PDB file of C-alpha atoms in Angstrom:
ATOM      1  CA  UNK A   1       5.045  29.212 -16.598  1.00  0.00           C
ATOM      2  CA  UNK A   2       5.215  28.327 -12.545  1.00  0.00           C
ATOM      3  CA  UNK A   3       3.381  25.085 -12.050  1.00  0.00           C
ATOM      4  CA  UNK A   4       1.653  25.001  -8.572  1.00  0.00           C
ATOM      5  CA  UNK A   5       0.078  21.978  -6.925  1.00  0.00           C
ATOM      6  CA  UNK A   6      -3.480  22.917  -7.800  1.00  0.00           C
ATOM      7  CA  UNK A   7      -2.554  22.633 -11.450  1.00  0.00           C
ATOM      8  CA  UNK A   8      -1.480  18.771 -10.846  1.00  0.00           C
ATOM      9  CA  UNK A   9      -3.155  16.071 -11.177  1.00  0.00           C
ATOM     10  CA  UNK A  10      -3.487  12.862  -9.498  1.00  0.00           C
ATOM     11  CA  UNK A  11      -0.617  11.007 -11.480  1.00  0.00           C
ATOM     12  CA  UNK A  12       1.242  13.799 -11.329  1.00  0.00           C
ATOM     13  CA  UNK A  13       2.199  12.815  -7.570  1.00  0.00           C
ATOM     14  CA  UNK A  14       3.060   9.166  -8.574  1.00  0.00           C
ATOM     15  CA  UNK A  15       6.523   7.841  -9.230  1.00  0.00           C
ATOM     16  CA  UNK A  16       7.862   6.993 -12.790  1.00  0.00           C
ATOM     17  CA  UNK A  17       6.176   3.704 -13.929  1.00  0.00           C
ATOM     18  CA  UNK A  18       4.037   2.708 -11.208  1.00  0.00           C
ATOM     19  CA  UNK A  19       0.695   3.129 -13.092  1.00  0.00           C
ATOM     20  CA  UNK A  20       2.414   0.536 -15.724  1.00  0.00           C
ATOM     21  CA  UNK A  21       3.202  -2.002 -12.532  1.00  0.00           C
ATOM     22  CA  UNK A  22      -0.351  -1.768 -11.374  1.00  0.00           C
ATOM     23  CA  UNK A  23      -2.200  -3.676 -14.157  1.00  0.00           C
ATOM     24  CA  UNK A  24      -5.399  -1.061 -13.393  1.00  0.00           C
ATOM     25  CA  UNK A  25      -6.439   1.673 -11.406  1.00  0.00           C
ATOM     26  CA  UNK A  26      -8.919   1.688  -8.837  1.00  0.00           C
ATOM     27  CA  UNK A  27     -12.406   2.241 -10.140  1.00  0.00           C
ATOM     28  CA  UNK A  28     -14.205   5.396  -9.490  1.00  0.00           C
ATOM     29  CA  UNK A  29     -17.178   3.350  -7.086  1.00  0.00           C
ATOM     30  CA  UNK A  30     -13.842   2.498  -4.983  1.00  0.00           C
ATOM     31  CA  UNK A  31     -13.559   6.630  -4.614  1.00  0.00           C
ATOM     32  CA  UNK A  32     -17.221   7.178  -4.188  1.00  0.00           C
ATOM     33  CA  UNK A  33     -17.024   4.727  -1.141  1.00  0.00           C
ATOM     34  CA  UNK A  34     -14.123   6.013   0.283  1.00  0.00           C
ATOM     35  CA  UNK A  35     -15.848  10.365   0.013  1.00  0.00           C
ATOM     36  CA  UNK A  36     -18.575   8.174   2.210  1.00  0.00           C
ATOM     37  CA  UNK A  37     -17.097   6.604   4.419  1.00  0.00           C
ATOM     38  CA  UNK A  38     -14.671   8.917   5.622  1.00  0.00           C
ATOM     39  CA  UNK A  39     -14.537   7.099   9.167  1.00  0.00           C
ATOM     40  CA  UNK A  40     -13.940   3.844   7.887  1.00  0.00           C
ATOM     41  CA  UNK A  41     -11.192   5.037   5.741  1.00  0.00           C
ATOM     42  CA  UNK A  42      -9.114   6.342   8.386  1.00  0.00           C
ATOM     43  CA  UNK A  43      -9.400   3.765  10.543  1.00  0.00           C
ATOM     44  CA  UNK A  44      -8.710   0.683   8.000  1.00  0.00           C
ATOM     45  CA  UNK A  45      -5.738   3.472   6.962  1.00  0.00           C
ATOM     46  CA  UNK A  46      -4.737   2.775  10.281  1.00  0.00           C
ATOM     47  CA  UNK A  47      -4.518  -0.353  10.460  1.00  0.00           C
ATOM     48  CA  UNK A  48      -2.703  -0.879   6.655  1.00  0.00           C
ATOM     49  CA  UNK A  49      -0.162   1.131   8.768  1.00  0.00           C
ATOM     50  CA  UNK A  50       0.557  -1.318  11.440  1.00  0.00           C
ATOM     51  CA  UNK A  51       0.484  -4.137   9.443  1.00  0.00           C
ATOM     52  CA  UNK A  52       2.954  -2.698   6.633  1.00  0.00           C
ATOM     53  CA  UNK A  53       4.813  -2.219   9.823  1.00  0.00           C
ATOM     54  CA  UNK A  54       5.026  -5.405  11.357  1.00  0.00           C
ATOM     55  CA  UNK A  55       5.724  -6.952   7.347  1.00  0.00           C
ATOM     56  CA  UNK A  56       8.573  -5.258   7.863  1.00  0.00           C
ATOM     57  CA  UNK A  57       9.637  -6.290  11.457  1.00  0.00           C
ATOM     58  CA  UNK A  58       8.827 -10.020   9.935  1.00  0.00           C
ATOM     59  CA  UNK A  59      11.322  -9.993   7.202  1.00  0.00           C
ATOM     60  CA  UNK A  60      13.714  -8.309   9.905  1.00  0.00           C
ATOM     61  CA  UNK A  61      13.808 -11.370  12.032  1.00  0.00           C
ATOM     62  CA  UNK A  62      13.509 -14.241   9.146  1.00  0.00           C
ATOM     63  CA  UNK A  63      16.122 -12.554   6.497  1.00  0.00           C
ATOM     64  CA  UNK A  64      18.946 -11.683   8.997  1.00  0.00           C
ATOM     65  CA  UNK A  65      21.533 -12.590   6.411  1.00  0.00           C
ATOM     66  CA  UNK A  66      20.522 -10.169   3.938  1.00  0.00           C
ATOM     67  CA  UNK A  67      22.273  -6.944   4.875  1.00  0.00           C
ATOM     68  CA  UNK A  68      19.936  -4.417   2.446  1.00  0.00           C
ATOM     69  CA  UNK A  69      16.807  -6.070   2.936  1.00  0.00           C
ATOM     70  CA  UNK A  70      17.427  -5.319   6.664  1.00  0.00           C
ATOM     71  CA  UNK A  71      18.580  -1.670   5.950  1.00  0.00           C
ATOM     72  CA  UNK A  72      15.377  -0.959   4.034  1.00  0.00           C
ATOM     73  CA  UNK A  73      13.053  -3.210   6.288  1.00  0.00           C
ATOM     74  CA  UNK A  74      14.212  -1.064   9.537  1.00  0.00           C
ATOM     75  CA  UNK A  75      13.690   2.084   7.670  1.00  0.00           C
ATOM     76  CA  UNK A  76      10.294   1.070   6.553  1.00  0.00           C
ATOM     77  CA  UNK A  77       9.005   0.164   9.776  1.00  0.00           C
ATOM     78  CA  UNK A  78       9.748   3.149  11.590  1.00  0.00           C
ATOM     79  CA  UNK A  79       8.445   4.950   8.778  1.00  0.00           C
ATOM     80  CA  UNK A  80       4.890   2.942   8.773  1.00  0.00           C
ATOM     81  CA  UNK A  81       5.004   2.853  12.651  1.00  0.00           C
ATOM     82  CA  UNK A  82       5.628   6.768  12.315  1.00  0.00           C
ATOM     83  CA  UNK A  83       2.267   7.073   9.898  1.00  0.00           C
ATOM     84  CA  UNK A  84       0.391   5.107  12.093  1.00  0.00           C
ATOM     85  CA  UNK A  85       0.404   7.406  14.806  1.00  0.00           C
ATOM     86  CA  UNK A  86      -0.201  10.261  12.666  1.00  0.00           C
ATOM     87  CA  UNK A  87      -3.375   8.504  11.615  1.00  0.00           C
ATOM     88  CA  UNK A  88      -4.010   7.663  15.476  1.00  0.00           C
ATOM     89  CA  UNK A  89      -3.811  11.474  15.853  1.00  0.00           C
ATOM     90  CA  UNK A  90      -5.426  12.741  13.005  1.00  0.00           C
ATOM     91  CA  UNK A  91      -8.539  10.510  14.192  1.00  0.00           C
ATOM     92  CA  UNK A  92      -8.129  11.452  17.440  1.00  0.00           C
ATOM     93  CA  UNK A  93      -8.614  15.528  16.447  1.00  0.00           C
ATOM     94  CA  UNK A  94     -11.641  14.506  13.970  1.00  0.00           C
ATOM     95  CA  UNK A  95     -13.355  12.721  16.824  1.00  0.00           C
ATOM     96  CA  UNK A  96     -13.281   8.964  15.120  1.00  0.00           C
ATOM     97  CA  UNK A  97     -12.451   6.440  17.622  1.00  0.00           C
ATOM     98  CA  UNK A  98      -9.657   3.495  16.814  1.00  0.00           C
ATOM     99  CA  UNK A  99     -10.927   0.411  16.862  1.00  0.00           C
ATOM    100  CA  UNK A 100     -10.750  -3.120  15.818  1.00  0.00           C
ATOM    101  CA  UNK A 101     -12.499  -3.725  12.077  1.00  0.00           C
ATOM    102  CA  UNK A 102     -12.057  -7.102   9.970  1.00  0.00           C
ATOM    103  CA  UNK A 103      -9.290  -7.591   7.606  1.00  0.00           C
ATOM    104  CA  UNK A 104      -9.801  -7.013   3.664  1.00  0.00           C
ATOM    105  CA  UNK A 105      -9.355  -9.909   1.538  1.00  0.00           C
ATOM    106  CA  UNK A 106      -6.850  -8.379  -0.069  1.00  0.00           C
ATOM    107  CA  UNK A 107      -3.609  -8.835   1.348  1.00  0.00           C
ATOM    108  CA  UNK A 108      -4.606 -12.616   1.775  1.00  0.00           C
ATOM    109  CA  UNK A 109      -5.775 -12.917  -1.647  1.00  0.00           C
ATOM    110  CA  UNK A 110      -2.215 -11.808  -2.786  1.00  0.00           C
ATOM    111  CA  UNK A 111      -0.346 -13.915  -0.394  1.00  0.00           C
ATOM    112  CA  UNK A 112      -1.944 -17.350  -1.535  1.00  0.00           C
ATOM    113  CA  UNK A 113      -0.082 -16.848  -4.274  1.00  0.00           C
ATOM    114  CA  UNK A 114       3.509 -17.033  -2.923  1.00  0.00           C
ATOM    115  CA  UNK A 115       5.484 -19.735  -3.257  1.00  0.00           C
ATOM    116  CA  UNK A 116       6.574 -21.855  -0.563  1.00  0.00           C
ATOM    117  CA  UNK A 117      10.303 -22.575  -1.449  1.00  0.00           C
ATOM    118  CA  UNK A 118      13.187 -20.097  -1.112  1.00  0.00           C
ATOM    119  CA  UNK A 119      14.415 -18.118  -2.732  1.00  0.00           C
ATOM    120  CA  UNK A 120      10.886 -17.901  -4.775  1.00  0.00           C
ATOM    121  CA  UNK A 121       9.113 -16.919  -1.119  1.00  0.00           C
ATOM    122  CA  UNK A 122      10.822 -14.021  -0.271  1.00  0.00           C
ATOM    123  CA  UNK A 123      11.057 -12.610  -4.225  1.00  0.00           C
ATOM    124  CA  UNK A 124       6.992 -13.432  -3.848  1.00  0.00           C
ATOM    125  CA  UNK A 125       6.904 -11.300  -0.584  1.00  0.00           C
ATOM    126  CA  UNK A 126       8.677  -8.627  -1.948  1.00  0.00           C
ATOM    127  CA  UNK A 127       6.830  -8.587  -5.186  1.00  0.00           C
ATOM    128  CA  UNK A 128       3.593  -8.469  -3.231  1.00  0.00           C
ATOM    129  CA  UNK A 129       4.805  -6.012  -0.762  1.00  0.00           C
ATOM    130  CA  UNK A 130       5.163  -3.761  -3.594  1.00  0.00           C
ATOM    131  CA  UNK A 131       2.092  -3.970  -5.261  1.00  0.00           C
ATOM    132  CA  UNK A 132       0.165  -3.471  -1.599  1.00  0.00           C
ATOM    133  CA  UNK A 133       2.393  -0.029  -1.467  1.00  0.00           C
ATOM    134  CA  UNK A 134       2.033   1.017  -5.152  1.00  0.00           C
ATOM    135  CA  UNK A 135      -2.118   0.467  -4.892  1.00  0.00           C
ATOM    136  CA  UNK A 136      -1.588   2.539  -1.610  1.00  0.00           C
ATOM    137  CA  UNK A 137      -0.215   5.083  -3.417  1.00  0.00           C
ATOM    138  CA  UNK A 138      -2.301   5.085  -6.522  1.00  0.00           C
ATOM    139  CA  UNK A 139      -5.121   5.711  -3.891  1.00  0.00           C
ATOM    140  CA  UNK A 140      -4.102   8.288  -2.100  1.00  0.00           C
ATOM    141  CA  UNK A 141      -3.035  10.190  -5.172  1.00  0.00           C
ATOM    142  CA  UNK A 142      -6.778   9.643  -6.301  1.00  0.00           C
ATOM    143  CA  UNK A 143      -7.951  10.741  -3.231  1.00  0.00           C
ATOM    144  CA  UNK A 144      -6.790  14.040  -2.090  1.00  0.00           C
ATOM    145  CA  UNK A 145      -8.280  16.281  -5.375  1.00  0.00           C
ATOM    146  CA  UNK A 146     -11.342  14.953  -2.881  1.00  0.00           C
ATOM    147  CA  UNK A 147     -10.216  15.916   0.808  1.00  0.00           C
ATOM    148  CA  UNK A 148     -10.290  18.767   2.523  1.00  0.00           C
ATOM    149  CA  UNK A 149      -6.673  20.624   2.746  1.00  0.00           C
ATOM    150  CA  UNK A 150      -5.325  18.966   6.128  1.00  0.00           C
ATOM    151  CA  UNK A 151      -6.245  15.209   4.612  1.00  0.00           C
ATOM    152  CA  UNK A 152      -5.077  16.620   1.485  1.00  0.00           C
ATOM    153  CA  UNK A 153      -1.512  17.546   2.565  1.00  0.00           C
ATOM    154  CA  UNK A 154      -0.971  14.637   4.784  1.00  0.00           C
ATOM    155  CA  UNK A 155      -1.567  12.076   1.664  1.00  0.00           C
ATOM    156  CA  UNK A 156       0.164  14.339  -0.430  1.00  0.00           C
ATOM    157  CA  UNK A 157       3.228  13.602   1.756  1.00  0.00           C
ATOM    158  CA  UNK A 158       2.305   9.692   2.025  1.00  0.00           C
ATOM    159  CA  UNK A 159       2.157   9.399  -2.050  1.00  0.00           C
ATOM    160  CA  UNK A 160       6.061  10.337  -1.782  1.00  0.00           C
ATOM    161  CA  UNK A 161       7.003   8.129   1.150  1.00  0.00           C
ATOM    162  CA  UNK A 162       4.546   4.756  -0.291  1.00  0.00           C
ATOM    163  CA  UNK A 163       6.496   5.481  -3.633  1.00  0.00           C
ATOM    164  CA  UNK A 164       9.416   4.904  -2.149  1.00  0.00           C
ATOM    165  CA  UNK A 165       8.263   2.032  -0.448  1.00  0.00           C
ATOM    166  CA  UNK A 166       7.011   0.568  -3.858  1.00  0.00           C
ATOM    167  CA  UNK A 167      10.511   1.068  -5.214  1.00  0.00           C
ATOM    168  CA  UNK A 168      11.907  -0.306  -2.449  1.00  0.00           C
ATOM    169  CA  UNK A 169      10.461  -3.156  -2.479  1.00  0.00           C
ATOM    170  CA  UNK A 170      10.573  -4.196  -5.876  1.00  0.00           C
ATOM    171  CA  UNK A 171      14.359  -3.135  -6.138  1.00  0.00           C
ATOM    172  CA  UNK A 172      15.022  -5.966  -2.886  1.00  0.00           C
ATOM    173  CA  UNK A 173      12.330  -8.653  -5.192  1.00  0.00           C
ATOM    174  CA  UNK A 174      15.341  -8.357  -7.936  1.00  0.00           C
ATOM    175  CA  UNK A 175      17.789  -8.238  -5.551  1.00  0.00           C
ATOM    176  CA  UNK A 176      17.032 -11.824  -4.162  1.00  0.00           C
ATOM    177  CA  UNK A 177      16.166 -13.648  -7.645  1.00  0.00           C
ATOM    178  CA  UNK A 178      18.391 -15.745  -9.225  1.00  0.00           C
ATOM    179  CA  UNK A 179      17.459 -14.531 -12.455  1.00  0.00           C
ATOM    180  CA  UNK A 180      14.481 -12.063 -13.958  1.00  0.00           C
ATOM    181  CA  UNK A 181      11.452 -11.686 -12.217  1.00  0.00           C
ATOM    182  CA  UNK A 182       9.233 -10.379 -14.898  1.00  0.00           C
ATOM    183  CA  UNK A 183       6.899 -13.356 -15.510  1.00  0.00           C
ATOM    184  CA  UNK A 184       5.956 -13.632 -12.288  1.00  0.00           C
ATOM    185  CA  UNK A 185       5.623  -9.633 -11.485  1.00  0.00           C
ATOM    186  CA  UNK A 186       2.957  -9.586 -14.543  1.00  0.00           C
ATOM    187  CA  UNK A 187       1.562 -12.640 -13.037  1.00  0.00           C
ATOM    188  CA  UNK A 188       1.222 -11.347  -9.085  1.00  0.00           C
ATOM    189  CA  UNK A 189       0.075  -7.738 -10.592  1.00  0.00           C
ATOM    190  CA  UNK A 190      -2.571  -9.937 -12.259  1.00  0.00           C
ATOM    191  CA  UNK A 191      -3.755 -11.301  -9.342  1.00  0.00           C
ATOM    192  CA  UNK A 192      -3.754  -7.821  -7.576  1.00  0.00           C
ATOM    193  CA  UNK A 193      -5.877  -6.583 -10.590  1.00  0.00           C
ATOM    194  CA  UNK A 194      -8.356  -9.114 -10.117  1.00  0.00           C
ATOM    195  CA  UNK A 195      -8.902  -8.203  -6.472  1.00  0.00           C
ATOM    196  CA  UNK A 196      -8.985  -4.438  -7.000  1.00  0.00           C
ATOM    197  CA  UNK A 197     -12.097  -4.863  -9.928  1.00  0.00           C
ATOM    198  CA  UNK A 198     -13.967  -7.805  -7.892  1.00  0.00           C
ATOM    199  CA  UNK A 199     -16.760  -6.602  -6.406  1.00  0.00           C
ATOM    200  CA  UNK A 200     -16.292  -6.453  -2.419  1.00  0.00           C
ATOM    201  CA  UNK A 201     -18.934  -6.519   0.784  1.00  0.00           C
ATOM    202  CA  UNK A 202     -17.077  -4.878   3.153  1.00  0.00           C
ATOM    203  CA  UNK A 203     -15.365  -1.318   2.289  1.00  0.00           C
ATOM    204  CA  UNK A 204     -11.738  -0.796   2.783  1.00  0.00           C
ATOM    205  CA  UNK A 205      -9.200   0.671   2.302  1.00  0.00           C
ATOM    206  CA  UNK A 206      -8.013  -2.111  -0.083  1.00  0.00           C
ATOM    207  CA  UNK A 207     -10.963  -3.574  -1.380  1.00  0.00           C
ATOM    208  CA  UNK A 208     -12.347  -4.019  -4.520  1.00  0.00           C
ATOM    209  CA  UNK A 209     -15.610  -2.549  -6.111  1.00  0.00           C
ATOM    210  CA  UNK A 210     -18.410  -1.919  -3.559  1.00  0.00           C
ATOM    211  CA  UNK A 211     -21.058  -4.563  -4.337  1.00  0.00           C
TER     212      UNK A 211
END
């Protein structure tokens, strides 16, 4: 029997174990949200693009001892830079104008969490680095059964590339520890839960349930 992609479904697309590293999944209001406010979406997508990009840049300059975080970190960048101006684009062809919109509480929310002495920083960085791609790529995944087929195929293509990312990340987090990192993994994926089932004011694309 030939499986095509219409007979797949949403965690189908996601890489081995991520769904276990994610301590939930984003609730169906999240989705409902996101199908109206299509607009929005793209442009906060946007800007998760640049930042993931300039993450990366960051750890390039601070780590410069560390010869496969800076391998990966390079690679990511130009990757994220690469998505941003496909999202730049795919606006651009759909009419939405980029602009400035305020920052989720998200990616804050996980970084108060990180600790402030090395080596623990950069294992917390890398930990929360790969939570912010996994719940990227849990979201896409649940998004495109929802999209029409050009949105469709281009997250269908992100899912693979933010999976990698995920991996990546969390591969360099055990890298750079001294010893396990599995307490505080559960611990920042707690944290990440708790933000992604709060209820949130302001829609993004990493925000929690629409109040």
């Amino acid at each position: 029997m030939t499986v095509t992609a219409a007979d797949c479904t949403p965690n189908d697309l996601l890489p081995a174990g991520l769904l276990e590293f994610l301590y939930c999944v984003t609730p169906d209001a999240w989705i409902d949200e996101a199908l109206a406010n299509p607009e929005l979406l793209l442009i906060d997508h946007a800007q998760c693009e640049k930042k993931a990009a300039s993450t990366a840049m960051s750890l390039l300059y601070r780590y410069v001892d560390q010869p496969l975080l800076l391998s990966k970190m390079s690679q990511l960048a130009r990757e994220e830079l690469l998505h941003f101006e496909q999202v730049v684009k795919l606006m651009e062809a759909r009419g939405i104008a980029y602009r400035h919109i305020s920052a989720s509480r998200y990616a804050e929310g996980l970084r108060r969490h990180v600790r402030t002495e090395e080596p623990g920083r950069l294992v917390d960085i890398l930990i929360v680095g790969a939570l912010i791609e996994a719940r990227s790529c849990e979201r896409f995944a649940r998004l495109i059964p929802h999209l029409d087929d050009e949105l469709a195929k281009f997250y269908r293509g992100l899912v693979k590339s933010e999976g990698r990312h995920y991996e990546d990340y969390l591969m360099l987090a055990r890298d750079a520890a001294s010893g396990a990192i599995d307490d505080r993994v559960a611990f920042l994926a707690a944290r990440e839960a708790e933000l992604i089932s709060m209820p949130d004011t302001a829609f993004r694309f990493h925000s929690g349930v629409p109040a």
